[in-house]
Every structure is written in C-alpha cells, then in structure tokens.
C-alpha atoms as a PDB file:
ATOM      1  CA  LYS A   1    -165.875-120.608-120.291  1.00  0.00           C
ATOM      2  CA  VAL A   2    -167.632-122.187-117.333  1.00  0.00           C
ATOM      3  CA  LEU A   3    -170.937-120.549-116.519  1.00  0.00           C
ATOM      4  CA  ALA A   4    -171.255-119.568-112.892  1.00  0.00           C
ATOM      5  CA  SER A   5    -174.093-121.026-110.922  1.00  0.00           C
ATOM      6  CA  SER A   6    -175.321-121.034-107.351  1.00  0.00           C
ATOM      7  CA  THR A   7    -174.702-124.794-107.097  1.00  0.00           C
ATOM      8  CA  PRO A   8    -171.354-126.501-107.684  1.00  0.00           C
ATOM      9  CA  ILE A   9    -170.830-128.490-110.879  1.00  0.00           C
ATOM     10  CA  SER A  10    -170.089-132.184-110.324  1.00  0.00           C
ATOM     11  CA  ARG A  11    -168.465-132.913-113.698  1.00  0.00           C
ATOM     12  CA  SER A  12    -164.938-132.060-114.736  1.00  0.00           C
ATOM     13  CA  PRO A  13    -164.468-129.389-117.414  1.00  0.00           C
ATOM     14  CA  SER A  14    -164.512-130.353-121.087  1.00  0.00           C
ATOM     15  CA  PRO A  15    -160.966-130.190-122.533  1.00  0.00           C
ATOM     16  CA  VAL A  16    -162.313-128.451-125.629  1.00  0.00           C
ATOM     17  CA  PHE A  17    -164.838-125.900-124.375  1.00  0.00           C
ATOM     18  CA  ASP A  18    -164.476-125.388-120.624  1.00  0.00           C
ATOM     19  CA  VAL A  19    -161.721-123.649-118.711  1.00  0.00           C
ATOM     20  CA  ASP A  20    -160.801-125.111-115.338  1.00  0.00           C
ATOM     21  CA  HIS A  21    -161.102-122.503-112.573  1.00  0.00           C
ATOM     22  CA  ASP A  22    -159.943-122.940-108.982  1.00  0.00           C
ATOM     23  CA  GLY A  23    -163.365-122.028-107.688  1.00  0.00           C
ATOM     24  CA  LEU A  24    -166.756-120.920-108.810  1.00  0.00           C
ATOM     25  CA  ARG A  25    -167.980-117.398-108.280  1.00  0.00           C
ATOM     26  CA  ARG A  26    -171.444-116.017-108.518  1.00  0.00           C
ATOM     27  CA  ARG A  27    -172.074-113.457-111.220  1.00  0.00           C
ATOM     28  CA  GLY A  28    -172.021-109.860-110.005  1.00  0.00           C
ATOM     29  CA  HIS A  29    -170.692-110.711-106.519  1.00  0.00           C
ATOM     30  CA  ASP A  30    -166.944-110.503-107.171  1.00  0.00           C
ATOM     31  CA  GLU A  31    -165.873-106.881-106.837  1.00  0.00           C
ATOM     32  CA  ASP A  32    -162.319-107.629-108.072  1.00  0.00           C
ATOM     33  CA  HIS A  33    -163.726-108.887-111.386  1.00  0.00           C
ATOM     34  CA  PRO A  34    -166.818-106.903-112.383  1.00  0.00           C
ATOM     35  CA  THR A  35    -169.288-108.578-114.691  1.00  0.00           C
ATOM     36  CA  ARG A  36    -168.920-107.607-118.334  1.00  0.00           C
ATOM     37  CA  THR A  37    -171.758-107.594-120.796  1.00  0.00           C
ATOM     38  CA  ALA A  38    -171.273-108.884-124.299  1.00  0.00           C
ATOM     39  CA  SER A  39    -172.452-107.083-127.389  1.00  0.00           C
ATOM     40  CA  ILE A  40    -173.645-109.097-130.347  1.00  0.00           C
ATOM     41  CA  SER A  41    -173.759-107.415-133.734  1.00  0.00           C
ATOM     42  CA  SER A  42    -176.710-108.073-135.957  1.00  0.00           C
ATOM     43  CA  GLN A  43    -176.032-110.223-138.999  1.00  0.00           C
ATOM     44  CA  SER A  44    -176.990-107.404-141.362  1.00  0.00           C
ATOM     45  CA  SER A  45    -174.024-105.290-140.265  1.00  0.00           C
ATOM     46  CA  VAL A  46    -171.573-108.094-141.014  1.00  0.00           C
ATOM     47  CA  GLU A  47    -170.310-108.788-144.522  1.00  0.00           C
ATOM     48  CA  PRO A  48    -172.033-111.913-145.870  1.00  0.00           C
ATOM     49  CA  ASP A  49    -169.879-114.977-146.413  1.00  0.00           C
ATOM     50  CA  THR A  50    -169.698-115.204-150.200  1.00  0.00           C
ATOM     51  CA  THR A  51    -167.294-118.099-150.477  1.00  0.00           C
ATOM     52  CA  GLY A  52    -167.907-121.693-151.396  1.00  0.00           C
ATOM     53  CA  MET A  53    -171.228-123.296-150.630  1.00  0.00           C
ATOM     54  CA  SER A  54    -172.753-120.219-149.001  1.00  0.00           C
ATOM     55  CA  TYR A  55    -172.369-118.347-152.295  1.00  0.00           C
ATOM     56  CA  LEU A  56    -174.046-121.190-154.194  1.00  0.00           C
ATOM     57  CA  ASP A  57    -176.831-121.385-151.595  1.00  0.00           C
ATOM     58  CA  ALA A  58    -177.485-117.655-151.931  1.00  0.00           C
ATOM     59  CA  LEU A  59    -177.498-117.915-155.721  1.00  0.00           C
ATOM     60  CA  THR A  60    -179.902-120.866-155.615  1.00  0.00           C
ATOM     61  CA  ARG A  61    -182.265-119.034-153.231  1.00  0.00           C
ATOM     62  CA  GLU A  62    -182.237-116.033-155.567  1.00  0.00           C
ATOM     63  CA  GLN A  63    -183.034-118.169-158.616  1.00  0.00           C
ATOM     64  CA  VAL A  64    -185.846-120.008-156.806  1.00  0.00           C
ATOM     65  CA  SER A  65    -187.328-116.678-155.730  1.00  0.00           C
ATOM     66  CA  LEU A  66    -187.201-115.394-159.317  1.00  0.00           C
ATOM     67  CA  ASP A  67    -188.860-118.594-160.589  1.00  0.00           C
ATOM     68  CA  ILE A  68    -191.652-118.331-158.024  1.00  0.00           C
ATOM     69  CA  ASP A  69    -192.274-114.717-159.038  1.00  0.00           C
ATOM     70  CA  LYS A  70    -192.218-115.581-162.745  1.00  0.00           C
ATOM     71  CA  TYR A  71    -194.228-118.822-162.511  1.00  0.00           C
ATOM     72  CA  PRO A  72    -196.719-118.561-159.639  1.00  0.00           C
ATOM     73  CA  GLY A  73    -198.492-121.663-158.362  1.00  0.00           C
ATOM     74  CA  VAL A  74    -201.439-122.945-160.377  1.00  0.00           C
ATOM     75  CA  ASP A  75    -204.881-123.698-159.042  1.00  0.00           C
ATOM     76  CA  LEU A  76    -206.153-127.285-158.849  1.00  0.00           C
ATOM     77  CA  VAL A  77    -208.316-127.066-161.996  1.00  0.00           C
ATOM     78  CA  THR A  78    -205.376-125.835-164.098  1.00  0.00           C
ATOM     79  CA  GLN A  79    -203.152-128.594-162.689  1.00  0.00           C
ATOM     80  CA  HIS A  80    -205.704-131.231-163.770  1.00  0.00           C
ATOM     81  CA  GLU A  81    -205.928-129.685-167.257  1.00  0.00           C
ATOM     82  CA  ILE A  82    -202.134-129.807-167.619  1.00  0.00           C
ATOM     83  CA  ALA A  83    -202.043-133.445-166.465  1.00  0.00           C
ATOM     84  CA  ALA A  84    -204.806-134.367-168.946  1.00  0.00           C
ATOM     85  CA  LYS A  85    -202.874-132.738-171.819  1.00  0.00           C
ATOM     86  CA  TYR A  86    -199.741-134.741-170.943  1.00  0.00           C
ATOM     87  CA  LYS A  87    -201.765-137.978-170.793  1.00  0.00           C
ATOM     88  CA  ARG A  88    -203.209-137.241-174.266  1.00  0.00           C
ATOM     89  CA  LEU A  89    -199.713-136.448-175.573  1.00  0.00           C
ATOM     90  CA  HIS A  90    -198.379-139.711-174.114  1.00  0.00           C
ATOM     91  CA  GLN A  91    -201.198-141.663-175.764  1.00  0.00           C
ATOM     92  CA  THR A  92    -200.582-139.946-179.132  1.00  0.00           C
ATOM     93  CA  ILE A  93    -196.867-140.782-178.976  1.00  0.00           C
ATOM     94  CA  MET A  94    -197.671-144.430-178.167  1.00  0.00           C
ATOM     95  CA  ASP A  95    -200.324-144.674-180.930  1.00  0.00           C
ATOM     96  CA  GLU A  96    -197.895-143.353-183.531  1.00  0.00           C
ATOM     97  CA  GLY A  97    -195.122-145.699-182.348  1.00  0.00           C
ATOM     98  CA  LEU A  98    -192.716-142.889-181.547  1.00  0.00           C
ATOM     99  CA  TYR A  99    -191.442-144.685-178.427  1.00  0.00           C
ATOM    100  CA  GLU A 100    -190.245-147.605-180.585  1.00  0.00           C
ATOM    101  CA  CYS A 101    -186.644-146.914-181.497  1.00  0.00           C
ATOM    102  CA  SER A 102    -184.944-149.293-183.924  1.00  0.00           C
END
C-alpha cells in the first residue's frame, strides 16, 4: 500500500509491495473513503509458533535459563581457584605420562 503524503512521490511503485493508484490523496481528507485505523494484537494473545526452529529456540532459551538458575556466575577469586586446580591436574597428568598413548 502506498502511504499518502503531502508531496508527490517521484518513483514508480514497487511491483512486490506497492499498489499503483491513479492519484495520491491526503489522509483524512477524502470523504468518500474515510480513514480506517488498524488494530494490532499483542503477541501474548496469539498462539506461539511451536514449529521447527522456533520450537528449538524456545527449548534452548528455557534450558539456558534453568542452567543459569542452577549454576550462577562465580566471583573472580573462585574462577582463579578453579583455573589453578585445572593447571595442577594438567601438570599431574603430564608428570604421570597419562597423555602418552601407545
């Protein structure tokens, strides 16, 4: 639908989106065709799209939310302690030759 404006449009209508009208009219000034207002429903009143990727996206968001609730973020000191433990474990595995597979 072509949006009405107070100045003429210099381009031709798009074959996909625009409808070619004989002339432009200003909104609210054509008594033969009163202006209609559109009503947009909120997304919550519409059934969610539970097919295909949208279903998987919703499931993933739910799982991530559950993980965040179950395993909250750790402070910086705890993060450094965890990293130090993994470095010690790595060194122990190397010292005992457990990385050498034969």
